[in-house]
CSV table of C-alpha atoms in Angstrom, one decimal:
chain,number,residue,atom,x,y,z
A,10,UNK,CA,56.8,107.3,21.9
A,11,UNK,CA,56.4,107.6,18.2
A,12,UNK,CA,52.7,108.5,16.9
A,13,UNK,CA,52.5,106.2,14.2
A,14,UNK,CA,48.6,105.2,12.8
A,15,UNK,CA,50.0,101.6,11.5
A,16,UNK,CA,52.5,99.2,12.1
A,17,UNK,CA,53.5,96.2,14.2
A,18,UNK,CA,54.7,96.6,18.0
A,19,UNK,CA,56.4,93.5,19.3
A,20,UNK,CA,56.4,93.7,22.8
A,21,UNK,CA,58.2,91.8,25.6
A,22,UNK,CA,55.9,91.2,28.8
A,23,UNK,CA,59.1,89.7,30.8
A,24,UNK,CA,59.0,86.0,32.9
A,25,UNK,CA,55.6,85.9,33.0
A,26,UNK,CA,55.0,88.2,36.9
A,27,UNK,CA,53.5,91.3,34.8
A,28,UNK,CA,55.0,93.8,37.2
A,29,UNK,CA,58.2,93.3,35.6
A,30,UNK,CA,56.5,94.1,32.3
A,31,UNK,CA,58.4,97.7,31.4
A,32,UNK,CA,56.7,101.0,31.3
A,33,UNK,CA,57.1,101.3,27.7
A,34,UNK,CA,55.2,98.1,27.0
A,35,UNK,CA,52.3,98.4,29.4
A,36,UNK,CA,51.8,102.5,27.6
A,37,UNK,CA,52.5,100.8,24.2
A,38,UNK,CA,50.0,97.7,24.6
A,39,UNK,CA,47.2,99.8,25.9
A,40,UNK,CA,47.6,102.5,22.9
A,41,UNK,CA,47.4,99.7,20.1
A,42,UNK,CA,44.1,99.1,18.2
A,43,UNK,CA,44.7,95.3,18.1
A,44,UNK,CA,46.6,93.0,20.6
A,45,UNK,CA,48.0,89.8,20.6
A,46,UNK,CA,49.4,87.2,22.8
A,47,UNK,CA,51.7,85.0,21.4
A,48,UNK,CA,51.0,81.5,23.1
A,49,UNK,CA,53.9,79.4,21.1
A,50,UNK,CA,57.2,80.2,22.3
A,51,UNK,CA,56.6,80.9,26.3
A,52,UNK,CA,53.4,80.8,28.5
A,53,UNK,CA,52.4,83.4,30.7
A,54,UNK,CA,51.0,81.9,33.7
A,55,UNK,CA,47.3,81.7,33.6
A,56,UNK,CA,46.9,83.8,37.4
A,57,UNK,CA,48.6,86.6,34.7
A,58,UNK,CA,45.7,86.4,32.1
A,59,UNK,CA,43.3,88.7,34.0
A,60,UNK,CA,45.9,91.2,35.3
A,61,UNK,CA,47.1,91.7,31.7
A,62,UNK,CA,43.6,92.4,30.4
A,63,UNK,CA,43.6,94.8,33.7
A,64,UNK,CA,46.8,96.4,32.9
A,65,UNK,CA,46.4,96.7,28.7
A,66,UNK,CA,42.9,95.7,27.5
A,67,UNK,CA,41.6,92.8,26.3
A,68,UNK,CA,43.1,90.7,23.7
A,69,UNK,CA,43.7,87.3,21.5
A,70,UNK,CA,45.7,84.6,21.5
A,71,UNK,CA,47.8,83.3,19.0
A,72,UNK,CA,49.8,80.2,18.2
A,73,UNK,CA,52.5,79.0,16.0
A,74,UNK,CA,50.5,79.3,12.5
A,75,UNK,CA,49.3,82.8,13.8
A,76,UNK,CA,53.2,83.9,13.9
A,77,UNK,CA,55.0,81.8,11.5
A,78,UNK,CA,52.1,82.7,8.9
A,79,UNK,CA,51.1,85.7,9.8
A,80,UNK,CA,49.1,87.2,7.2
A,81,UNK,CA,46.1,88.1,9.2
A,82,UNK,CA,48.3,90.0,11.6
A,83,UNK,CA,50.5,91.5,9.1
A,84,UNK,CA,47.3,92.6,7.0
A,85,UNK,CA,45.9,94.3,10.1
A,86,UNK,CA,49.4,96.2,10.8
A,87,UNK,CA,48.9,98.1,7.3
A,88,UNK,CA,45.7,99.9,8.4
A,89,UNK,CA,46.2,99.9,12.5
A,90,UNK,CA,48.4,99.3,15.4
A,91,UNK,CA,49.2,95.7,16.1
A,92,UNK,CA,50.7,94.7,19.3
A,93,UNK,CA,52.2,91.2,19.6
A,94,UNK,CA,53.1,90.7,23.0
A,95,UNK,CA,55.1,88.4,23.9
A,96,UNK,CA,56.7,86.4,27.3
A,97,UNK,CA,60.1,87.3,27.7
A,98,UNK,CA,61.7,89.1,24.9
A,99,UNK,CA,60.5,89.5,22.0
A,100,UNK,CA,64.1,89.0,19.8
A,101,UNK,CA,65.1,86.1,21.8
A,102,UNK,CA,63.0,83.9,19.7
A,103,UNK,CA,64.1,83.4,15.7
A,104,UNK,CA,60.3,83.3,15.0
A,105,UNK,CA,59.7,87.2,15.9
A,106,UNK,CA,63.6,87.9,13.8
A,107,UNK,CA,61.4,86.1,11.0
A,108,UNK,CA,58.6,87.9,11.4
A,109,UNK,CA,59.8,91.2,11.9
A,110,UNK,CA,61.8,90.2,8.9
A,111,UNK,CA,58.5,89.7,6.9
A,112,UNK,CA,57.0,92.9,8.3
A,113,UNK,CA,59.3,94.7,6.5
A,114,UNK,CA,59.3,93.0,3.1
A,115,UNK,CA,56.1,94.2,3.2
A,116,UNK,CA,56.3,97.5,3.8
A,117,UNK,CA,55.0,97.2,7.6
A,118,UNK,CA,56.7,99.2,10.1
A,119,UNK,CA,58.2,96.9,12.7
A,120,UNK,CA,59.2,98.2,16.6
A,121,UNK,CA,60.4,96.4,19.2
A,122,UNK,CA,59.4,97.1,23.2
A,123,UNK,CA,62.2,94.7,24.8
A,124,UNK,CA,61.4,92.5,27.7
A,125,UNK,CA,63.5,90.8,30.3
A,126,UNK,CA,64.5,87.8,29.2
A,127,UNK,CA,64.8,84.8,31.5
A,128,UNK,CA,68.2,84.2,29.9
A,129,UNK,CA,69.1,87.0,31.6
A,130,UNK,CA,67.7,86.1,34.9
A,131,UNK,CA,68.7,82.4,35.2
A,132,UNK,CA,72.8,83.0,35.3
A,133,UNK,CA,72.1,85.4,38.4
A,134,UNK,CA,69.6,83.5,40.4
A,135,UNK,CA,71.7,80.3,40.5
A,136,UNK,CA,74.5,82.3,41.9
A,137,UNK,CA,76.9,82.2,38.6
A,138,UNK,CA,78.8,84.4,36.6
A,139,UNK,CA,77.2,85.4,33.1
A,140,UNK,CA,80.2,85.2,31.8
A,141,UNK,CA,81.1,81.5,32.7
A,142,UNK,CA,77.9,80.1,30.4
A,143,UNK,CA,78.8,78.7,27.3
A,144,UNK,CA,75.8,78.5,24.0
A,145,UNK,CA,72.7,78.2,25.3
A,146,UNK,CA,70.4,75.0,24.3
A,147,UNK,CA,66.9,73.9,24.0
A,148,UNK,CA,66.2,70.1,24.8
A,149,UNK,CA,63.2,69.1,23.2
A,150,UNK,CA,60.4,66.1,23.5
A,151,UNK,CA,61.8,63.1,22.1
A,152,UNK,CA,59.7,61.8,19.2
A,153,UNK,CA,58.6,58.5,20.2
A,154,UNK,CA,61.9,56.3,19.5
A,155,UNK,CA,63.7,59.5,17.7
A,156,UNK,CA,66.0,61.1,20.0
A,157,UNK,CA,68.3,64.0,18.9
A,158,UNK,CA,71.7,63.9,20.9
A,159,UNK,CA,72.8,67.1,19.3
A,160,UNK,CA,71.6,69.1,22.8
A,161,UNK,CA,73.5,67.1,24.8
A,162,UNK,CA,76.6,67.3,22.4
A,163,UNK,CA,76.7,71.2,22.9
A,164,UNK,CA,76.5,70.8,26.9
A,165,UNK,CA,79.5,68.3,26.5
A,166,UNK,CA,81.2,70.8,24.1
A,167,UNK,CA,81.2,73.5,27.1
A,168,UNK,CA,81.5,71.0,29.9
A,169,UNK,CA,85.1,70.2,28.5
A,170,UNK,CA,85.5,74.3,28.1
A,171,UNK,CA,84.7,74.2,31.8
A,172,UNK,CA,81.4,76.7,31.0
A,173,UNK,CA,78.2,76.0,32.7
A,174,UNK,CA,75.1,75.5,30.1
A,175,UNK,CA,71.7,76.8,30.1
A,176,UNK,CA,69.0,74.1,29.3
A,177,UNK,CA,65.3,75.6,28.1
A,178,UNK,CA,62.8,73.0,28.1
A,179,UNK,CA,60.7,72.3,25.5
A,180,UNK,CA,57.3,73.4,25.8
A,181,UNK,CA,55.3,71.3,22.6
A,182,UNK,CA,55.2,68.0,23.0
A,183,UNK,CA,53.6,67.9,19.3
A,184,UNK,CA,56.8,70.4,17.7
A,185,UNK,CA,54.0,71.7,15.5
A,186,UNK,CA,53.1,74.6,18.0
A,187,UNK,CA,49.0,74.1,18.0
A,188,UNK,CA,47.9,72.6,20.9
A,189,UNK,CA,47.9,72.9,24.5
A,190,UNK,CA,51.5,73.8,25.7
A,191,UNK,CA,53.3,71.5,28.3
A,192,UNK,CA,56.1,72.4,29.7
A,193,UNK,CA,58.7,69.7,29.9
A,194,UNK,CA,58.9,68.4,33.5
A,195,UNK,CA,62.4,67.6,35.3
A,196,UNK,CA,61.4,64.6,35.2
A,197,UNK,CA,61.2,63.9,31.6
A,198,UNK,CA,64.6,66.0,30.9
A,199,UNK,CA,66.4,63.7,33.0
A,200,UNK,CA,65.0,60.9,31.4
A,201,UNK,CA,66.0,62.5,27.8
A,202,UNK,CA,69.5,62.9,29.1
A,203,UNK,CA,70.0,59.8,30.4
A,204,UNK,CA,69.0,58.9,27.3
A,205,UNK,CA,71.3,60.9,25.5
A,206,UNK,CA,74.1,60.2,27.6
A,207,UNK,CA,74.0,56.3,26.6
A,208,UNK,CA,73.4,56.6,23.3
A,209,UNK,CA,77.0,58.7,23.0
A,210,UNK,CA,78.4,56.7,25.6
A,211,UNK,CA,79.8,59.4,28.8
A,212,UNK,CA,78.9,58.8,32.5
A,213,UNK,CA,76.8,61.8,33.9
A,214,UNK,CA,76.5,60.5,37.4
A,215,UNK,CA,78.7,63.5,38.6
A,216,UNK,CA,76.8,66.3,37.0
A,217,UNK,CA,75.6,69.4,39.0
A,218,UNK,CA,72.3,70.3,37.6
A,219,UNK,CA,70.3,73.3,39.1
A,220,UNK,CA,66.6,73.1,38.2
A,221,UNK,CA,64.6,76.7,37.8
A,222,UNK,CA,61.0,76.7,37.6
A,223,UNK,CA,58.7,80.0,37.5
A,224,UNK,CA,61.6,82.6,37.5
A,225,UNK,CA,60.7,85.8,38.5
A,226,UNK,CA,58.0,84.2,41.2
A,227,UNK,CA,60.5,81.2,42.0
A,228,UNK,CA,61.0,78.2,42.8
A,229,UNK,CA,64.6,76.7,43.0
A,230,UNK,CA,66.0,73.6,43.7
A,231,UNK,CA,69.5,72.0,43.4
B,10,UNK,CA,55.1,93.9,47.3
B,11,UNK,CA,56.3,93.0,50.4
B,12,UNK,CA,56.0,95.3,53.4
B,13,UNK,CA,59.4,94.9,55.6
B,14,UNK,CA,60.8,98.2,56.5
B,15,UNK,CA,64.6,97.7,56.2
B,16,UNK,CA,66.3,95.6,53.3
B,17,UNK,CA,68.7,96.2,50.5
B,18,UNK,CA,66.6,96.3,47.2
B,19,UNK,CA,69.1,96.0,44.1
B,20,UNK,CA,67.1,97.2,41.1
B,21,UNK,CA,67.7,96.9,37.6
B,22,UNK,CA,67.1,100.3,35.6
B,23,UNK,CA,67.3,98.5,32.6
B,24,UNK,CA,69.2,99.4,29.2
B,25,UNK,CA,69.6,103.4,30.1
B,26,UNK,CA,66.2,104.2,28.7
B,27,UNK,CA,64.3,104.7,31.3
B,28,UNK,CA,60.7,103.9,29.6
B,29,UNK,CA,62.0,100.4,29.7
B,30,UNK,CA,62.2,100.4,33.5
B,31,UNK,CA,60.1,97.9,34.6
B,32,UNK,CA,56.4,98.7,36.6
B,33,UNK,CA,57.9,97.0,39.6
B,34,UNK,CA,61.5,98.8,39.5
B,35,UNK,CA,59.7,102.7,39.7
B,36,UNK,CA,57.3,101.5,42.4
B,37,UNK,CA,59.6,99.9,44.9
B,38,UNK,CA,62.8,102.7,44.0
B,39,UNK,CA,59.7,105.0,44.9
B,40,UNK,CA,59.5,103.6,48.3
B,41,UNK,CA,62.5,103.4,49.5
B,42,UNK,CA,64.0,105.7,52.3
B,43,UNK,CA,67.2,105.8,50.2
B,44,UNK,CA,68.2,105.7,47.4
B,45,UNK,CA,71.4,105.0,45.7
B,46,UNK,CA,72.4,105.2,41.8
B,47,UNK,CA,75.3,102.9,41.1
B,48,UNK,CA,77.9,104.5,38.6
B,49,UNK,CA,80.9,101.7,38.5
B,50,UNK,CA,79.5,98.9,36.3
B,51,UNK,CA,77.6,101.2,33.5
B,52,UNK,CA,76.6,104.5,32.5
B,53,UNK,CA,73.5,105.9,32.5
B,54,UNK,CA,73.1,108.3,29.8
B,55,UNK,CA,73.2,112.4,31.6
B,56,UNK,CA,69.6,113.3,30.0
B,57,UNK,CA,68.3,110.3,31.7
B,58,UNK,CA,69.5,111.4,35.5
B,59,UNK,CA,66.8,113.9,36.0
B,60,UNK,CA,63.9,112.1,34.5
B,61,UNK,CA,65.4,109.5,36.9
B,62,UNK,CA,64.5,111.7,39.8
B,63,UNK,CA,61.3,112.7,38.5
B,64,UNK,CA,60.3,109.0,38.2
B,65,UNK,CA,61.4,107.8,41.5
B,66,UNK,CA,62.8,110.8,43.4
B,67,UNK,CA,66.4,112.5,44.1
B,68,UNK,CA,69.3,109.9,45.0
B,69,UNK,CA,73.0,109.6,45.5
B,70,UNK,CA,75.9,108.4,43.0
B,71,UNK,CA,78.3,105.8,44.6
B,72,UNK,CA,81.3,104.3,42.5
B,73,UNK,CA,83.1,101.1,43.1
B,74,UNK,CA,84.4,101.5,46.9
B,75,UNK,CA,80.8,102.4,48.0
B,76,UNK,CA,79.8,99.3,46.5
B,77,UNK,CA,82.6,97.0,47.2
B,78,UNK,CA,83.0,97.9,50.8
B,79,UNK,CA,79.8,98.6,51.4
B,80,UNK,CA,79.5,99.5,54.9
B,81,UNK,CA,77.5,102.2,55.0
B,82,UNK,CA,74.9,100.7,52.3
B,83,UNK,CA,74.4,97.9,54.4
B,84,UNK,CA,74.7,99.9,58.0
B,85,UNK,CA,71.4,101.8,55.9
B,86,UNK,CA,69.6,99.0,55.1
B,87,UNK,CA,69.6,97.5,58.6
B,88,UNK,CA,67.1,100.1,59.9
B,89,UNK,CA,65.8,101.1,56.4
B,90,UNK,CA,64.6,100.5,53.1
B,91,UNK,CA,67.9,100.9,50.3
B,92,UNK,CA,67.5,100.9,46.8
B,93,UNK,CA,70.8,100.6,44.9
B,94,UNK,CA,69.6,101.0,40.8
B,95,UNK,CA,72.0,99.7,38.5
B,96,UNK,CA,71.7,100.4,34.7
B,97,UNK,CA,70.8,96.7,33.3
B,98,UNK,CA,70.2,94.1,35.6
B,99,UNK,CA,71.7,94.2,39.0
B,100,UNK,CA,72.6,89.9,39.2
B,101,UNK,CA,75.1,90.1,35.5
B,102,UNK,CA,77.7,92.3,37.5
B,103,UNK,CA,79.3,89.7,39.9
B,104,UNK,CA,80.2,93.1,41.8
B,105,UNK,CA,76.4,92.9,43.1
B,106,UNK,CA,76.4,88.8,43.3
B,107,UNK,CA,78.7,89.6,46.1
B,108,UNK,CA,76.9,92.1,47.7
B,109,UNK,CA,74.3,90.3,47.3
B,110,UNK,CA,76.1,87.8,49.8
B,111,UNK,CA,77.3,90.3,51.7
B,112,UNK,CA,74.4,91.7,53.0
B,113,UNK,CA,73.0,88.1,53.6
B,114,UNK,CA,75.9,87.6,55.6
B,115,UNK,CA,74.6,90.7,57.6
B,116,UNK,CA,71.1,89.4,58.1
B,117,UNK,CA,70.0,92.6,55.8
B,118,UNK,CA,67.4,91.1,53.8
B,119,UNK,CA,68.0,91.5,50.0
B,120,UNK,CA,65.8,91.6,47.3
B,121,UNK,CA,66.4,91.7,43.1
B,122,UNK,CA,64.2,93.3,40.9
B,123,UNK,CA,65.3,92.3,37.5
B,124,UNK,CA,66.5,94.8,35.0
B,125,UNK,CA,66.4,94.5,30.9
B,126,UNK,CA,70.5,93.8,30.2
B,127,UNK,CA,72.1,94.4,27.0
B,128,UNK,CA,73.0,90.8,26.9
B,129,UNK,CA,70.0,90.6,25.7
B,130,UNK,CA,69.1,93.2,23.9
B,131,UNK,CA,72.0,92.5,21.4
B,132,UNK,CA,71.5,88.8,19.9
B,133,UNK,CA,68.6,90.5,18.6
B,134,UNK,CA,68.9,93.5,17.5
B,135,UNK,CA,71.9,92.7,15.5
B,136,UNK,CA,69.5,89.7,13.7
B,137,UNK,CA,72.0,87.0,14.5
B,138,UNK,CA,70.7,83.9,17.3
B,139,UNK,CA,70.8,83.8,20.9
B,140,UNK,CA,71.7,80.2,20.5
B,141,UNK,CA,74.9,81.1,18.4
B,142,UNK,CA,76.6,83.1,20.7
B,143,UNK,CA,79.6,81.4,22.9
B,144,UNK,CA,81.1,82.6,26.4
B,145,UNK,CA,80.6,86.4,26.4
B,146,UNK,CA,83.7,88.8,27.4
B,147,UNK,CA,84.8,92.0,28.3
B,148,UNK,CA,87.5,93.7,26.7
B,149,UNK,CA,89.6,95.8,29.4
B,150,UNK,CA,91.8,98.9,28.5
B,151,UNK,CA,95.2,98.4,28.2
B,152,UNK,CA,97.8,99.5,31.1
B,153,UNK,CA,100.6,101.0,29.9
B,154,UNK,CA,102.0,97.8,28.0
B,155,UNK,CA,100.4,95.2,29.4
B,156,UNK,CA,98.2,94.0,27.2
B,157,UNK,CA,95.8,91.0,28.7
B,158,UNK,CA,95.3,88.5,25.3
B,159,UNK,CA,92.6,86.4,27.2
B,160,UNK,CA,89.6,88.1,26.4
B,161,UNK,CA,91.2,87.2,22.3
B,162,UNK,CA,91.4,84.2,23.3
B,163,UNK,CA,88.1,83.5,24.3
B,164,UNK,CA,86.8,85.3,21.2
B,165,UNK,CA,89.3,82.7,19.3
B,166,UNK,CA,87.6,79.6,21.2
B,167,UNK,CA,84.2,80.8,20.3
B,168,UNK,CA,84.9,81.0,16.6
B,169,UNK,CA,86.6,78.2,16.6
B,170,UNK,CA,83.3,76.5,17.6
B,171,UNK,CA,81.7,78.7,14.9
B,172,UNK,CA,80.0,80.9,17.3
B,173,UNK,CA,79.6,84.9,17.6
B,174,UNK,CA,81.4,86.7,20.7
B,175,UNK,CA,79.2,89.4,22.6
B,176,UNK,CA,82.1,91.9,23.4
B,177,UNK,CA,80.9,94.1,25.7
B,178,UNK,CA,83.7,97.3,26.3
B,179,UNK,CA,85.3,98.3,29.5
B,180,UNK,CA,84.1,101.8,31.4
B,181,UNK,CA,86.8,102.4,33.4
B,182,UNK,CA,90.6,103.5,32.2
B,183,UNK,CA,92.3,103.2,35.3
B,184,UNK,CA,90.4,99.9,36.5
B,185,UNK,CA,89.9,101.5,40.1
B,186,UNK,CA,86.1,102.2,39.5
B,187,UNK,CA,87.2,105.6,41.6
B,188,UNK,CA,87.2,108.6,38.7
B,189,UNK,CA,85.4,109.8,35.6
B,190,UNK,CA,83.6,106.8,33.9
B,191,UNK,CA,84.8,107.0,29.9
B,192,UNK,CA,83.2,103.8,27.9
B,193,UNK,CA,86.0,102.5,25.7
B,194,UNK,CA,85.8,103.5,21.7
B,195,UNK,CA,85.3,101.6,19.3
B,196,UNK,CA,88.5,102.5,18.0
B,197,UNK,CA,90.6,101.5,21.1
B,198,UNK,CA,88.8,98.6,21.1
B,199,UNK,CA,89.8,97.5,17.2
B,200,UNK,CA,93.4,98.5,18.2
B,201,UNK,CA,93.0,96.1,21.4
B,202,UNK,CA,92.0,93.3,19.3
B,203,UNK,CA,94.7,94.0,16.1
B,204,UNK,CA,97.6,94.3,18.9
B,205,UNK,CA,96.0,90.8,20.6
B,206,UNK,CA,95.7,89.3,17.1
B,207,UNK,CA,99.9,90.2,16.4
B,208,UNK,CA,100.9,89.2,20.3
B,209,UNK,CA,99.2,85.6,19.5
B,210,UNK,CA,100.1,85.6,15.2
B,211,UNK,CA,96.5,85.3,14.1
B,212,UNK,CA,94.7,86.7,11.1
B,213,UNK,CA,91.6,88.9,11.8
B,214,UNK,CA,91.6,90.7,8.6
B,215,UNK,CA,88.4,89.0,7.3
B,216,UNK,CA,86.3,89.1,11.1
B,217,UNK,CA,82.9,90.1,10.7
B,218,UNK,CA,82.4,93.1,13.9
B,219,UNK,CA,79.3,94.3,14.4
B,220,UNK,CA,79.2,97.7,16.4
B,221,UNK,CA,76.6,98.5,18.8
B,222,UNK,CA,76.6,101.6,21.0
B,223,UNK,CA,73.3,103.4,23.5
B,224,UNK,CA,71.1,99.9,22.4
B,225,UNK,CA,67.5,100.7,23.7
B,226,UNK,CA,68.1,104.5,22.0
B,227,UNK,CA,70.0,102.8,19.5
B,228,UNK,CA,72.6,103.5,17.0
B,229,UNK,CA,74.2,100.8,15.0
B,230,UNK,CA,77.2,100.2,12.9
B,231,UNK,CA,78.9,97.3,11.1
């Protein structure tokens, strides 16, 4: 491990069951003079809250401004080590490409602890091949009567390619990243693509769809 | 962590950097009675073996027969506890998916703990979105003449769609999983793709590769 005085340490915590947090990123997140939980893109569940503080120190969370206009954290970075931690890995999200982007416009050294990713963990779980998923999509909250179809077009797209897809579900009901997070419920994904499905016009009745909750302390059902 | 005292444990070692090995991936390879280092699917780098043994303690090598006919794995983990570590994450080989199965099958209890892959390591660290990547593929050496044009193919479908390939390169010359592991080149692999662009008449003189060899120690090209 480097021995820096400055810079920015994005670091992947994993699915959210902090023993699968790596070595690197538990020695890295304890050695860092700030730290930083990024509260926008995944949740970590909130039984893990108290073992992380346990396991790296205490720290502060952020949300989408925090990230996607992070001058506070960047400013801080110049003069001392900043750890953003992170559920999952860090890179998987374009928000942490942008910011590591920024971090380096400025002049701010930028390293990456990787995480596991539960993109990685999903195509395993359910029994199928990693190589047999097509593009991966996110369906998100409909906004009141506005309903984007172009999710459901890119499951259609690898349907007919005869690929599996793998759905994230959209955790801001809002899109704007502030508030509290909910997770998008089976329930309301159905719903949205039913929803989908009639506005384009194809039967889904026939679809397999395996549901994944809490990966990495799980909880499947088909 | 559970307390049983015979399973199969398949645990991911993560990229081949060993500070990325999870928390829970030392501690359970640590208690296991034995322990198995799986060669077949990927490398792990030489100047990582020993540190390997000082982490978790002294194991065996087995290639592909040990692992595909796994008797005396699984005769083992009937009255023990057996830890097979696989570079990456045990569940994106369908080689462990089925032994996996296998040992289930058995009644030998079988547990995962998640590894960091390269799948997705890459998206990232190359600065291009997890979201644009199609169907990943493996390229496999050539035999003798035959030359096997579907993993082009796929590669063709993706950018057709206007999405990046993750390539990943075969290991193994003689497909057999039995000798000397040598991870393809870079420059067998152009020559694969230039003699699978004449077979099928396409153009790939303006194809964007990006390289990427020992990610998580890394070392990149484009």
């Amino acid at each position: 491990m480097d021995e820096e005085d400055s810079g920015l340490w994005l670091i992947g915590l994993g699915p959210g069951d902090l023993d699968l947090m790596t070595v690197a990123a538990v020695e890295k997140s304890k050695k860092c003079d700030y730290r930083f939980l990024e509260g926008y893109t995944a949740l970590l569940p909130d039984n893990q809250l108290e073992k992380l503080t346990g396991l790296v120190g205490g720290f502060e969370k952020v949300m989408r401004p925090g990230v996607e206009n992070p001058k506070e954290i960047l400013d801080l970075a110049k003069k001392s080590k900043v750890a953003l931690m992170v559920v999952g890995d860090p890179l998987q999200a374009t928000t942490h490409v942008d910011l590591q982007l920024r971090a380096e416009a400025l002049g701010v050294n930028c390293h990456i602890i990787h995480g596991i990713s539960i993109t990685t963990i999903v195509t395993g779980a359910v029994g199928l091949q990693s190589y047999r998923f097509g593009r991966q999509v996110t369906l998100a909250y409909p906004y009141g009567e506005y309903l984007a179809t172009s999710p459901f077009n890119l499951i259609l797209e690898n349907r007919e390619r005869n690929l599996h897809t793998l759905v994230l579900l959209d955790l801001d009901p809002t899109g704007m990243g502030v508030e509290i997070q909910k997770p998008m419920s089976p329930k309301v994904a159905i719903d949205v693509l039913i929803r989908s499905a009639k506005k384009i016009g194809v039967d889904i009745d026939d679809w397999k769809i395996v549901l994944c909750t809490d990966m990495g302390g799980e909880n499947q059902t088909i």
